[in-house]
JSON list of C-alpha atoms in Angstrom, two decimals:
[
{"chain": "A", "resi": 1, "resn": "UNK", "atom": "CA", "xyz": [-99.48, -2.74, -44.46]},
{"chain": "A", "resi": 2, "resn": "UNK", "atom": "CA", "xyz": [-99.92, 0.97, -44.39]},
{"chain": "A", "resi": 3, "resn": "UNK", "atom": "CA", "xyz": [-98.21, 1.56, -47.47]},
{"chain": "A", "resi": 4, "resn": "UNK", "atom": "CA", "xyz": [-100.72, -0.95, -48.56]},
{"chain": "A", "resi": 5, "resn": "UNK", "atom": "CA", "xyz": [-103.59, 0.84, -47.45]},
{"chain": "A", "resi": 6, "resn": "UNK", "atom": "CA", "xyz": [-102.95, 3.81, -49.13]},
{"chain": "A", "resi": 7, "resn": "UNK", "atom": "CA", "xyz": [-102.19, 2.67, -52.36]},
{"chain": "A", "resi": 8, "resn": "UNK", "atom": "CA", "xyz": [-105.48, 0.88, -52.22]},
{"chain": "A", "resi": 9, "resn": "UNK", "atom": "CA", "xyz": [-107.65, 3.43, -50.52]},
{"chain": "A", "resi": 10, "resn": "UNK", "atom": "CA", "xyz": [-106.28, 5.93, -53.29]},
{"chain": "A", "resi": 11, "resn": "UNK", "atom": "CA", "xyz": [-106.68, 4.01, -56.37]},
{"chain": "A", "resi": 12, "resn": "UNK", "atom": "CA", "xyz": [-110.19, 3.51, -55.12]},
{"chain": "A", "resi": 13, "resn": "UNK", "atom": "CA", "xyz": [-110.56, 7.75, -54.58]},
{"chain": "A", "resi": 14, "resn": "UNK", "atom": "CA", "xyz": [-109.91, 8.13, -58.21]},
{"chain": "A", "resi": 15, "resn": "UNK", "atom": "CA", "xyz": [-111.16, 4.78, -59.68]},
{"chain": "A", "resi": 16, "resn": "UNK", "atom": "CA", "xyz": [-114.82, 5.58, -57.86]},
{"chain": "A", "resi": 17, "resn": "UNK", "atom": "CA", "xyz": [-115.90, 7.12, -60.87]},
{"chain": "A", "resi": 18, "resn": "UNK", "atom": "CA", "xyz": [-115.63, 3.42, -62.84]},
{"chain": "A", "resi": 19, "resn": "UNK", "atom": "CA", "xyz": [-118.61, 1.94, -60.57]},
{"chain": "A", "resi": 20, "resn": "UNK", "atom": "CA", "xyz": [-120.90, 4.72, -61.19]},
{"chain": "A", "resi": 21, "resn": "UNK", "atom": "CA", "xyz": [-121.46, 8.25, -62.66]},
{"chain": "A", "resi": 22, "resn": "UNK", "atom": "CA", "xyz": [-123.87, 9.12, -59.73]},
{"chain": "A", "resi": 23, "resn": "UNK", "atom": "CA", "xyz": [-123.44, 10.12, -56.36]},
{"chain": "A", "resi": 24, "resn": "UNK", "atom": "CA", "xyz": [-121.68, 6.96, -55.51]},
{"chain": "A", "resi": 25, "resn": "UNK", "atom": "CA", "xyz": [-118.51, 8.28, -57.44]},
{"chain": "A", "resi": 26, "resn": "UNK", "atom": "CA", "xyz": [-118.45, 11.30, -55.34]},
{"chain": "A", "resi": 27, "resn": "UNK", "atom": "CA", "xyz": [-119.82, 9.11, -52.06]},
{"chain": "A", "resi": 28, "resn": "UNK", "atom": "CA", "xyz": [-116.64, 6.94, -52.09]},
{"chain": "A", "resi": 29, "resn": "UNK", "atom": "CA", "xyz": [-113.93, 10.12, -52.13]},
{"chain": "A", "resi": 30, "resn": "UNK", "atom": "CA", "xyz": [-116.05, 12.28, -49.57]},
{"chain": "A", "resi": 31, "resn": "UNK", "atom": "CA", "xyz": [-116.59, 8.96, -47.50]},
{"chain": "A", "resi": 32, "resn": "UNK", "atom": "CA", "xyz": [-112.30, 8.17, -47.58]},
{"chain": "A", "resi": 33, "resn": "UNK", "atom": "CA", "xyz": [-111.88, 11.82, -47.13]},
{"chain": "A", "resi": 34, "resn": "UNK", "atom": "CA", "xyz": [-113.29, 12.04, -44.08]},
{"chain": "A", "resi": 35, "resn": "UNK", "atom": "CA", "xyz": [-112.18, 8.26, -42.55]},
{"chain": "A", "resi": 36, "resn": "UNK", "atom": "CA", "xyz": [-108.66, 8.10, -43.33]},
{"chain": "A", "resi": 37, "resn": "UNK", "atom": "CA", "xyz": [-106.11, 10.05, -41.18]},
{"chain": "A", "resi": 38, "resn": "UNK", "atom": "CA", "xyz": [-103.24, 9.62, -44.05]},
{"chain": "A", "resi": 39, "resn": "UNK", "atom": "CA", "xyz": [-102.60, 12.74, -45.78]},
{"chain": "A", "resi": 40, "resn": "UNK", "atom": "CA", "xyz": [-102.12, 11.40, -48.39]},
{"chain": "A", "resi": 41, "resn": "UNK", "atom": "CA", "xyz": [-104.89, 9.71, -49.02]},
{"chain": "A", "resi": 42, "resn": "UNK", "atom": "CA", "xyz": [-106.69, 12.41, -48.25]},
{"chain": "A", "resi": 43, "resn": "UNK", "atom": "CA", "xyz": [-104.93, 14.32, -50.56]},
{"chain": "A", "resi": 44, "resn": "UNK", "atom": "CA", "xyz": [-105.66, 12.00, -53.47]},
{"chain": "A", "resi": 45, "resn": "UNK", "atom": "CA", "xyz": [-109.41, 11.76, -52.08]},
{"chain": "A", "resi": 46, "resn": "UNK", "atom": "CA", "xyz": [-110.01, 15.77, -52.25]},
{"chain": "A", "resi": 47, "resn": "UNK", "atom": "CA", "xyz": [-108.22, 15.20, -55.86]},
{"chain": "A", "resi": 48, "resn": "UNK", "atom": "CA", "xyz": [-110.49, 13.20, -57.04]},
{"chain": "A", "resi": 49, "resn": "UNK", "atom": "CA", "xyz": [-113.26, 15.11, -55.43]},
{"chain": "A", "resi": 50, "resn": "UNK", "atom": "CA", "xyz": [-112.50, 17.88, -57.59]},
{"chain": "A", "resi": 51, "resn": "UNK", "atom": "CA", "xyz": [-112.24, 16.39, -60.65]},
{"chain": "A", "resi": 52, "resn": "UNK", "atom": "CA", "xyz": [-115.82, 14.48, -60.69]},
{"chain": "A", "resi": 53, "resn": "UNK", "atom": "CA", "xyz": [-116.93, 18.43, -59.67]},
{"chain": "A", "resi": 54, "resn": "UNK", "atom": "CA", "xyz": [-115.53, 19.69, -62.97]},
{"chain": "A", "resi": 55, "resn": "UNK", "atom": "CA", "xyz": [-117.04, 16.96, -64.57]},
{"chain": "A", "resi": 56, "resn": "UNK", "atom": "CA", "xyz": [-120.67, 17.51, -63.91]},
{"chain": "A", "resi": 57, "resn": "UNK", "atom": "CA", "xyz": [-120.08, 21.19, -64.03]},
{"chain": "A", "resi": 58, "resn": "UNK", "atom": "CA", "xyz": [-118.90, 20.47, -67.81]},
{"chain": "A", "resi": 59, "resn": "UNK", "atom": "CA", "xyz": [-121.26, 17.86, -68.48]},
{"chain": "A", "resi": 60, "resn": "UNK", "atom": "CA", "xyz": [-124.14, 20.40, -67.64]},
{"chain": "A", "resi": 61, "resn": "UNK", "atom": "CA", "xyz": [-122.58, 23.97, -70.21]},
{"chain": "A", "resi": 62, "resn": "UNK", "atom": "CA", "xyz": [-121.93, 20.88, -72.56]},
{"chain": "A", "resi": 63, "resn": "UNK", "atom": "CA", "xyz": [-125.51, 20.02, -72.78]},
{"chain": "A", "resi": 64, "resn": "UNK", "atom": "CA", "xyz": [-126.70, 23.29, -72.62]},
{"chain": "A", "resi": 65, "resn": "UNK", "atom": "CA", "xyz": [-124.41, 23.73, -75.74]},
{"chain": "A", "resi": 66, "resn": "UNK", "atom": "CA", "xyz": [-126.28, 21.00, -77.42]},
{"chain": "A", "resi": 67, "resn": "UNK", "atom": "CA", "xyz": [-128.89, 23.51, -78.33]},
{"chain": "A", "resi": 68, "resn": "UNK", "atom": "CA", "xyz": [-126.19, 24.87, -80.52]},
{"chain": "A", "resi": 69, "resn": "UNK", "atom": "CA", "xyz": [-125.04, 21.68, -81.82]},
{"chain": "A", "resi": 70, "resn": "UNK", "atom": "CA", "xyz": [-121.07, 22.56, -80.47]},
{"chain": "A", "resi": 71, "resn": "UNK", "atom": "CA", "xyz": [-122.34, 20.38, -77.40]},
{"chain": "A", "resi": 72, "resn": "UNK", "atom": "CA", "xyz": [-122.25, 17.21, -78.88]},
{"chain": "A", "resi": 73, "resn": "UNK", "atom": "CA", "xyz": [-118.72, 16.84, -79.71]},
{"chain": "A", "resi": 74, "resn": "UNK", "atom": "CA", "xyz": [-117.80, 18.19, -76.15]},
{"chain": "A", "resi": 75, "resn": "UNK", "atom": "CA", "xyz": [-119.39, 15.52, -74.72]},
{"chain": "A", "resi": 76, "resn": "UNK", "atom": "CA", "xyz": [-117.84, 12.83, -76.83]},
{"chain": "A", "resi": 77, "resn": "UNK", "atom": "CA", "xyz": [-114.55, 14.18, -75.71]},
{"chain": "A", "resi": 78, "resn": "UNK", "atom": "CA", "xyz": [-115.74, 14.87, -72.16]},
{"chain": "A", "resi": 79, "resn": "UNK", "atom": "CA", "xyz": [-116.91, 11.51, -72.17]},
{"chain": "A", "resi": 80, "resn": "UNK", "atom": "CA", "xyz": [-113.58, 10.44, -73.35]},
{"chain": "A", "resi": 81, "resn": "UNK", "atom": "CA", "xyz": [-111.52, 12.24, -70.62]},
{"chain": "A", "resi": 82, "resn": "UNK", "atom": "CA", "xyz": [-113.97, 10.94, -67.78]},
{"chain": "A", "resi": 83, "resn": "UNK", "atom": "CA", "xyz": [-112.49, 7.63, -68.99]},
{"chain": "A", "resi": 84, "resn": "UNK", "atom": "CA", "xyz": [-108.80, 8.36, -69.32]},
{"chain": "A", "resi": 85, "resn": "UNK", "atom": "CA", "xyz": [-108.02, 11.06, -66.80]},
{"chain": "A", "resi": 86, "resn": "UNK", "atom": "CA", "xyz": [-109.12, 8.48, -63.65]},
{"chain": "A", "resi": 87, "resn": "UNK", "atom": "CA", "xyz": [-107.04, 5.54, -65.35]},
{"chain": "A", "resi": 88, "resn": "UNK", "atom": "CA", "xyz": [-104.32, 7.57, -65.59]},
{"chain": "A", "resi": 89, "resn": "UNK", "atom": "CA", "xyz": [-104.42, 8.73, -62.59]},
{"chain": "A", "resi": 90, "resn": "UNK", "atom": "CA", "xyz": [-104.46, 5.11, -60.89]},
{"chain": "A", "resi": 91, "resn": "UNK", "atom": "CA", "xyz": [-101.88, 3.65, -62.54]},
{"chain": "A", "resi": 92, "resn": "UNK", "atom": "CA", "xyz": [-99.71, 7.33, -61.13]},
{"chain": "A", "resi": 93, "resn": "UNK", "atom": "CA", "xyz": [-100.77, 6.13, -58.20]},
{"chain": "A", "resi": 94, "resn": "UNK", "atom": "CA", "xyz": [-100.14, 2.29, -57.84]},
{"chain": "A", "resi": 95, "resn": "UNK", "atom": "CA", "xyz": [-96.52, 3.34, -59.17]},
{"chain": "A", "resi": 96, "resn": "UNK", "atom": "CA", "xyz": [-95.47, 5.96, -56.74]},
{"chain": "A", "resi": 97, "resn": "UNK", "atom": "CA", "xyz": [-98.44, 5.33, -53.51]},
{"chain": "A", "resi": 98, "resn": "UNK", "atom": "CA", "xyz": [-96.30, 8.10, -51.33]},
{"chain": "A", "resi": 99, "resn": "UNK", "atom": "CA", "xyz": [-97.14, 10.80, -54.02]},
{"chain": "A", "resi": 100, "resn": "UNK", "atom": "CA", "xyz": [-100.64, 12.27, -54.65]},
{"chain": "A", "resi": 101, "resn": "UNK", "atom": "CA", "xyz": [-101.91, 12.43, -57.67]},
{"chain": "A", "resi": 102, "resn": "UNK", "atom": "CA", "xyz": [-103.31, 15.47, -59.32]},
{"chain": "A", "resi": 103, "resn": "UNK", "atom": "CA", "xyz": [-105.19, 15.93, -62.38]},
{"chain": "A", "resi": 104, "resn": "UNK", "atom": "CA", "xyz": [-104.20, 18.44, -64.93]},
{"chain": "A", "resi": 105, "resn": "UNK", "atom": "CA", "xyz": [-106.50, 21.84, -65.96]},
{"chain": "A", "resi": 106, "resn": "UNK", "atom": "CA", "xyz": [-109.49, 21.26, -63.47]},
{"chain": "A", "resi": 107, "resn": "UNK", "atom": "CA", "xyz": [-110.71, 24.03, -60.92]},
{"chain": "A", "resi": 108, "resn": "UNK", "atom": "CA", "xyz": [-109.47, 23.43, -57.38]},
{"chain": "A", "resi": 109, "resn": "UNK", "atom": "CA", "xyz": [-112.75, 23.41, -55.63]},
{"chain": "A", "resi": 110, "resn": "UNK", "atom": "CA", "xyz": [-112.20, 21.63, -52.77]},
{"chain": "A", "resi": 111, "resn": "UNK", "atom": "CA", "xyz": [-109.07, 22.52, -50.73]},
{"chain": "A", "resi": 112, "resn": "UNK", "atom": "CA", "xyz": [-107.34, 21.87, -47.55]}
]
């Protein structure tokens, strides 16, 4: 059942963003970050953590950039990899649960 567990509790780090683009896809990591005692799922919870970060800090130069007109396309694609990255990064997960998953050419914010 643990092995269980974590797969599910990890999928759900990563997949949080899919339920809402608010504070509830940050609420869900930060709330399995701090209840689970598997280090792996914590691992995979702090992942995630990071990435939604470097999302909003993104989303925010990319609409300042608007005023330039470069902005728009960046948020397409932004837009694009807010979709992709986190489905990716479930299905790593569901097919090796013992193995955190970690999301390519994002800033580390959160550590250990």
């Amino acid at each position: 059942m643990e092995r269980d567990k974590r797969l599910i509790l990890s999928a759900l780090s990563h997949g949080a963003i899919f339920f809402s683009a608010t504070l509830v896809a940050i609420g869900i990591p930060i709330a399995i970050l701090f209840l689970s005692k598997d280090p792996v799922v914590k691992a995979n919870a702090r992942e995630s953590l990071n990435f939604h970060i470097n999302l909003y800090i993104y989303a925010f130069i990319f609409v300042l950039l608007t005023f330039v007109l470069i902005g728009f396309p960046l948020l397409v694609v932004l837009g694009l990899v807010s979709f992709i990255m986190p489905i990716l990064a479930i299905v790593s997960v569901v097919s090796n649960p013992d193995k955190p998953y970690s999301y390519p050419f994002i800033f580390r914010i959160i550590q250990e």
